[in-house]
Short mmCIF file of C-alpha atoms in Angstrom, two decimals:
data_model
loop_
_atom_site.label_atom_id
_atom_site.label_comp_id
_atom_site.label_asym_id
_atom_site.label_seq_id
_atom_site.Cartn_x
_atom_site.Cartn_y
_atom_site.Cartn_z
CA LEU Y 1 -0.01 0.18 0.05
CA THR Y 2 1.10 3.69 -0.67
CA ARG Y 3 -0.29 7.17 0.36
CA ALA Y 4 -2.14 6.85 -3.04
CA SER Y 5 -3.65 3.62 -2.37
CA ARG Y 6 -7.51 3.76 -2.23
CA VAL Y 7 -8.52 1.18 0.45
CA TYR Y 8 -11.80 2.57 2.02
CA ARG Y 9 -14.95 4.27 0.65
CA ARG Y 10 -17.50 6.33 2.60
CA CYS Y 11 -21.22 6.36 1.57
CA HIS Y 12 -22.08 9.97 1.19
CA LEU Y 13 -25.90 8.71 2.19
CA CYS Y 14 -25.37 6.78 5.54
CA GLY Y 15 -21.82 7.46 6.23
CA LEU Y 16 -20.47 4.02 6.61
CA VAL Y 17 -16.84 3.66 5.75
CA TYR Y 18 -16.00 0.45 4.11
CA LEU Y 19 -13.31 -1.70 2.59
CA ASP Y 20 -13.44 -1.99 -1.26
CA PRO Y 21 -13.15 -4.49 -2.43
CA MET Y 22 -14.95 -6.50 0.15
CA PRO Y 23 -13.55 -9.81 0.80
CA SER Y 24 -16.19 -12.65 0.88
CA GLU Y 25 -17.12 -14.24 4.06
CA ALA Y 26 -15.67 -17.36 3.08
CA ASP Y 27 -12.20 -15.71 2.81
CA LEU Y 28 -12.19 -13.88 6.23
CA PRO Y 29 -10.82 -16.68 8.18
CA LYS Y 30 -7.66 -16.17 6.20
CA PHE Y 31 -6.92 -12.89 7.92
CA TYR Y 32 -6.69 -14.79 11.36
CA ASP Y 33 -4.12 -17.06 11.02
CA HIS Y 34 -1.36 -18.03 13.65
CA TRP Y 35 0.49 -14.71 13.20
CA ASP Y 36 -2.70 -12.82 14.25
CA LEU Y 37 -3.24 -14.96 17.05
CA GLU Y 38 0.29 -14.80 18.40
CA GLY Y 39 0.08 -10.76 18.88
CA GLU Y 40 -3.56 -11.15 19.99
CA ALA Y 41 -2.69 -12.48 23.54
CA THR Y 42 -0.54 -9.34 24.10
CA LEU Y 43 -3.10 -6.75 22.36
CA GLN Y 44 -6.28 -7.99 24.65
CA ASP Y 45 -4.25 -8.73 27.69
CA PRO Y 46 -5.89 -7.04 30.57
CA SER Y 47 -2.46 -5.40 31.47
CA THR Y 48 -2.41 -3.26 28.15
CA ALA Y 49 -3.76 0.05 29.34
CA SER Y 50 -5.58 0.73 26.14
CA TYR Y 51 -8.13 -2.55 26.37
CA ARG Y 52 -8.02 -2.24 30.40
CA GLU Y 53 -9.26 1.25 29.96
CA HIS Y 54 -12.28 -0.07 27.66
CA PHE Y 55 -12.92 -3.02 30.18
CA HIS Y 56 -12.93 -1.05 33.06
CA ILE Y 57 -15.40 1.33 31.36
CA GLY Y 58 -17.72 -1.45 30.60
CA LEU Y 59 -17.58 -3.48 33.91
CA THR Y 60 -17.84 -0.40 36.21
CA THR Y 61 -20.77 0.90 34.14
CA LEU Y 62 -22.77 -2.19 33.64
CA ALA Y 63 -21.60 -4.01 36.89
CA LYS Y 64 -23.82 -1.86 38.89
CA GLY Y 65 -27.30 -2.77 37.14
CA LEU Y 66 -26.26 -6.53 37.00
CA PRO Y 67 -27.26 -9.21 39.56
CA ARG Y 68 -24.35 -11.00 41.60
CA THR Y 69 -25.21 -14.17 39.88
CA ALA Y 70 -25.03 -12.51 36.29
CA ARG Y 71 -24.41 -14.56 33.32
CA ILE Y 72 -22.50 -12.89 30.54
CA LEU Y 73 -21.41 -13.93 26.95
CA ASP Y 74 -18.56 -12.22 25.64
CA LEU Y 75 -18.70 -12.51 21.48
CA GLY Y 76 -15.47 -12.56 19.35
CA GLY Y 77 -13.41 -12.97 22.77
CA GLY Y 78 -10.40 -14.16 21.28
CA THR Y 79 -8.06 -15.50 23.94
CA GLY Y 80 -10.58 -14.70 26.78
CA ALA Y 81 -8.91 -11.45 28.14
CA PHE Y 82 -12.29 -9.75 29.19
CA ALA Y 83 -13.77 -13.03 30.07
CA ARG Y 84 -10.93 -13.54 32.47
CA LEU Y 85 -11.23 -10.21 34.06
CA ALA Y 86 -14.75 -10.11 34.13
CA ARG Y 87 -14.51 -13.36 36.20
CA ARG Y 88 -11.84 -12.23 38.47
CA GLU Y 89 -13.61 -9.21 39.62
CA HIS Y 90 -17.01 -10.86 39.84
CA PRO Y 91 -16.68 -14.50 41.14
CA GLY Y 92 -20.23 -14.98 41.13
CA TRP Y 93 -20.92 -14.30 37.57
CA THR Y 94 -21.53 -17.24 35.04
CA VAL Y 95 -18.85 -16.22 32.14
CA GLU Y 96 -18.80 -17.68 28.38
CA VAL Y 97 -16.58 -16.66 25.50
CA ALA Y 98 -17.40 -17.51 21.89
CA ASP Y 99 -15.02 -16.89 18.85
CA HIS Y 100 -14.41 -18.72 15.55
CA ARG Y 101 -11.06 -19.91 16.88
CA ALA Y 102 -10.86 -22.43 19.87
CA PRO Y 103 -10.37 -20.30 22.82
CA PRO Y 104 -7.30 -21.55 24.95
CA GLY Y 105 -8.36 -24.98 26.80
CA ASP Y 106 -7.45 -23.16 30.32
CA LEU Y 107 -10.51 -21.31 30.36
CA GLY Y 108 -12.27 -24.01 31.45
CA LYS Y 109 -10.04 -24.32 34.51
CA GLU Y 110 -11.08 -20.74 35.13
CA GLY Y 111 -14.54 -21.67 35.31
CA ILE Y 112 -15.15 -19.96 31.82
CA ARG Y 113 -17.12 -21.85 29.10
CA ALA Y 114 -15.71 -21.51 25.72
CA HIS Y 115 -17.54 -21.95 22.38
CA ALA Y 116 -15.57 -22.39 19.08
CA GLY Y 117 -17.19 -21.36 15.65
CA ASP Y 118 -18.91 -18.79 13.82
CA PHE Y 119 -20.91 -17.14 16.61
CA THR Y 120 -23.14 -15.08 14.10
CA ARG Y 121 -24.42 -18.32 12.84
CA MET Y 122 -24.92 -19.79 16.47
CA ASP Y 123 -27.96 -19.95 18.76
CA PHE Y 124 -27.33 -19.54 22.38
CA GLY Y 125 -30.98 -19.78 23.56
CA ARG Y 126 -33.39 -17.21 24.63
CA GLY Y 127 -33.59 -15.19 27.75
CA LEU Y 128 -30.40 -16.83 29.20
CA TYR Y 129 -28.10 -13.68 29.35
CA ASP Y 130 -27.80 -10.71 31.24
CA LEU Y 131 -24.64 -9.15 29.15
CA VAL Y 132 -23.66 -9.46 25.74
CA SER Y 133 -20.31 -7.70 24.83
CA LEU Y 134 -18.48 -7.40 21.36
CA TRP Y 135 -15.07 -5.98 22.36
CA GLU Y 136 -13.79 -4.33 19.12
CA VAL Y 137 -15.63 -7.07 16.80
CA VAL Y 138 -18.40 -5.30 14.76
CA GLU Y 139 -15.94 -3.69 12.31
CA HIS Y 140 -14.46 -7.25 11.54
CA LEU Y 141 -17.77 -8.49 10.34
CA ARG Y 142 -19.53 -7.82 7.28
CA PHE Y 143 -22.06 -4.95 7.77
CA GLU Y 144 -25.16 -6.82 6.19
CA ARG Y 145 -24.85 -9.27 9.15
CA LEU Y 146 -24.99 -6.67 11.99
CA HIS Y 147 -28.68 -6.27 12.12
CA ALA Y 148 -29.34 -10.03 12.20
CA LEU Y 149 -26.71 -10.26 14.98
CA PHE Y 150 -28.15 -7.55 17.14
CA LYS Y 151 -31.66 -9.16 16.60
CA ALA Y 152 -30.33 -12.48 17.84
CA ILE Y 153 -28.56 -11.17 20.72
CA HIS Y 154 -31.87 -9.30 21.58
CA GLY Y 155 -33.28 -12.55 21.96
CA TRP Y 156 -30.67 -14.25 23.87
CA LEU Y 157 -30.89 -11.71 26.71
CA ARG Y 158 -33.25 -11.89 29.59
CA PRO Y 159 -35.54 -8.86 30.17
CA GLY Y 160 -33.50 -5.79 31.18
CA GLY Y 161 -30.44 -7.60 29.57
CA ARG Y 162 -27.46 -5.29 28.01
CA LEU Y 163 -25.45 -5.47 24.93
CA ILE Y 164 -22.16 -3.44 25.11
CA ILE Y 165 -20.22 -2.52 21.82
CA SER Y 166 -16.71 -1.36 21.47
CA THR Y 167 -15.73 -0.22 18.05
CA PRO Y 168 -13.42 2.56 16.29
CA ASP Y 169 -15.66 5.69 15.84
CA PHE Y 170 -15.56 7.71 12.61
CA GLU Y 171 -17.35 10.30 14.25
CA ALA Y 172 -14.67 11.02 16.62
CA PRO Y 173 -12.16 13.84 15.31
CA SER Y 174 -8.92 12.18 16.45
CA ALA Y 175 -9.77 9.06 14.40
CA ARG Y 176 -10.18 10.94 11.30
CA ALA Y 177 -7.04 13.26 12.01
CA ALA Y 178 -4.80 10.11 12.62
CA GLU Y 179 -6.18 8.31 9.65
CA PHE Y 180 -7.06 5.32 11.95
CA TRP Y 181 -9.99 4.27 9.77
CA ALA Y 182 -7.42 3.47 7.19
CA ALA Y 183 -4.92 1.76 9.24
CA PHE Y 184 -6.32 -2.13 9.66
CA PRO Y 185 -7.08 -3.40 6.18
CA PRO Y 186 -8.14 -5.93 5.51
CA HIS Y 187 -9.27 -7.06 8.98
CA HIS Y 188 -11.50 -3.87 9.64
CA LEU Y 189 -14.30 -4.50 6.97
CA THR Y 190 -15.84 -1.13 8.08
CA VAL Y 191 -15.46 1.84 10.17
CA LEU Y 192 -18.60 2.67 12.31
CA SER Y 193 -20.22 5.32 14.38
CA GLN Y 194 -23.33 5.48 16.47
CA GLY Y 195 -25.14 7.25 13.60
CA VAL Y 196 -24.50 3.99 11.41
CA LEU Y 197 -24.95 1.66 14.24
CA GLU Y 198 -28.28 3.32 15.96
CA PRO Y 199 -30.91 2.33 13.23
CA LEU Y 200 -29.47 -1.38 13.52
CA TRP Y 201 -29.85 -1.55 17.31
CA LYS Y 202 -33.11 0.22 17.56
CA GLY Y 203 -34.35 -2.03 14.78
CA ALA Y 204 -33.21 -5.07 16.71
CA GLY Y 205 -35.18 -3.75 19.84
CA PHE Y 206 -32.29 -2.05 21.85
CA THR Y 207 -32.41 1.40 23.42
CA LEU Y 208 -29.09 3.30 23.99
CA HIS Y 209 -28.21 3.20 27.70
CA GLY Y 210 -24.94 5.24 27.83
CA LYS Y 211 -21.71 5.88 25.53
CA ALA Y 212 -18.01 6.68 26.48
CA ARG Y 213 -14.87 7.21 24.62
CA ALA Y 214 -11.59 5.73 25.43
CA SER Y 215 -8.28 6.38 24.05
CA LEU Y 216 -6.94 3.51 21.84
CA ALA Y 217 -3.55 4.02 20.43
CA THR Y 218 -3.91 7.13 18.37
CA ALA Y 219 -7.55 7.37 18.13
CA GLU Y 220 -10.67 7.06 20.12
CA GLY Y 221 -13.12 3.90 20.46
CA ALA Y 222 -16.76 4.50 21.47
CA GLY Y 223 -18.82 2.05 23.50
#
C-alpha cells in the first residue's frame, strides 16, 4: 500500500466507511492465522492499558445494574482477556466466551465456558444472558450481518439485559485526523459510528443506555 492507495470508501448517504473491494465471508478466516493469534494475547491482555480502559468502563458501568449471579457472553472474545477479567472481578458471574477460533483450553480451569465457531450463526438460547459484549468485533464483520446479529442477541438476553459494543468511531475527530480508519485493512471491513449503528440496534429492539470514549493508540473508540 502507498499513500495513493484507495482502500476504503465512504457512503455519502449513510456515512458508512467500508473496505473496497470487500472480501467474501469464506475468505475472512484467512486473515486470522497463527501470526495474528500470536499478537492477540498481548493486544487484548488486561494489563495492556488501552484495552484495560475499555474493559474498566464496561465493567464499572454495567456491573452496577447486574445481579451478583449474572450470566455474560463475550462474542469474538479471542483468547478470553475480558472473560478472565470479568470472572476475577465478579466471581459470582457465569462467564462464557465465543470465537471462531477455539479459545485456550485453560479457560475451563478458570470456570469460563468457551464456544468455538462462527458465533454469528450460533443459537445461544432464549432469555439466558444478562450481558452480551462485542469488544472491537463489529468492524471485523460484514455490515449486512449486523442487524441479524443484534436481533439474535436481543433474543438471547433476559428482560433488562444489556449489550455493550466497542468499536473505532469515525465520528471522533481524532480518528479521522490520525487516519485510524485506514490503518487496519483488511481486518477492519468497516469503520462505524453511532449514526451508522443506531438504526440497526433500534431495529433489533435496543435503546441506548450510555456511551463513552476511551483512548486506544492514536484514536478514540466508542462504547
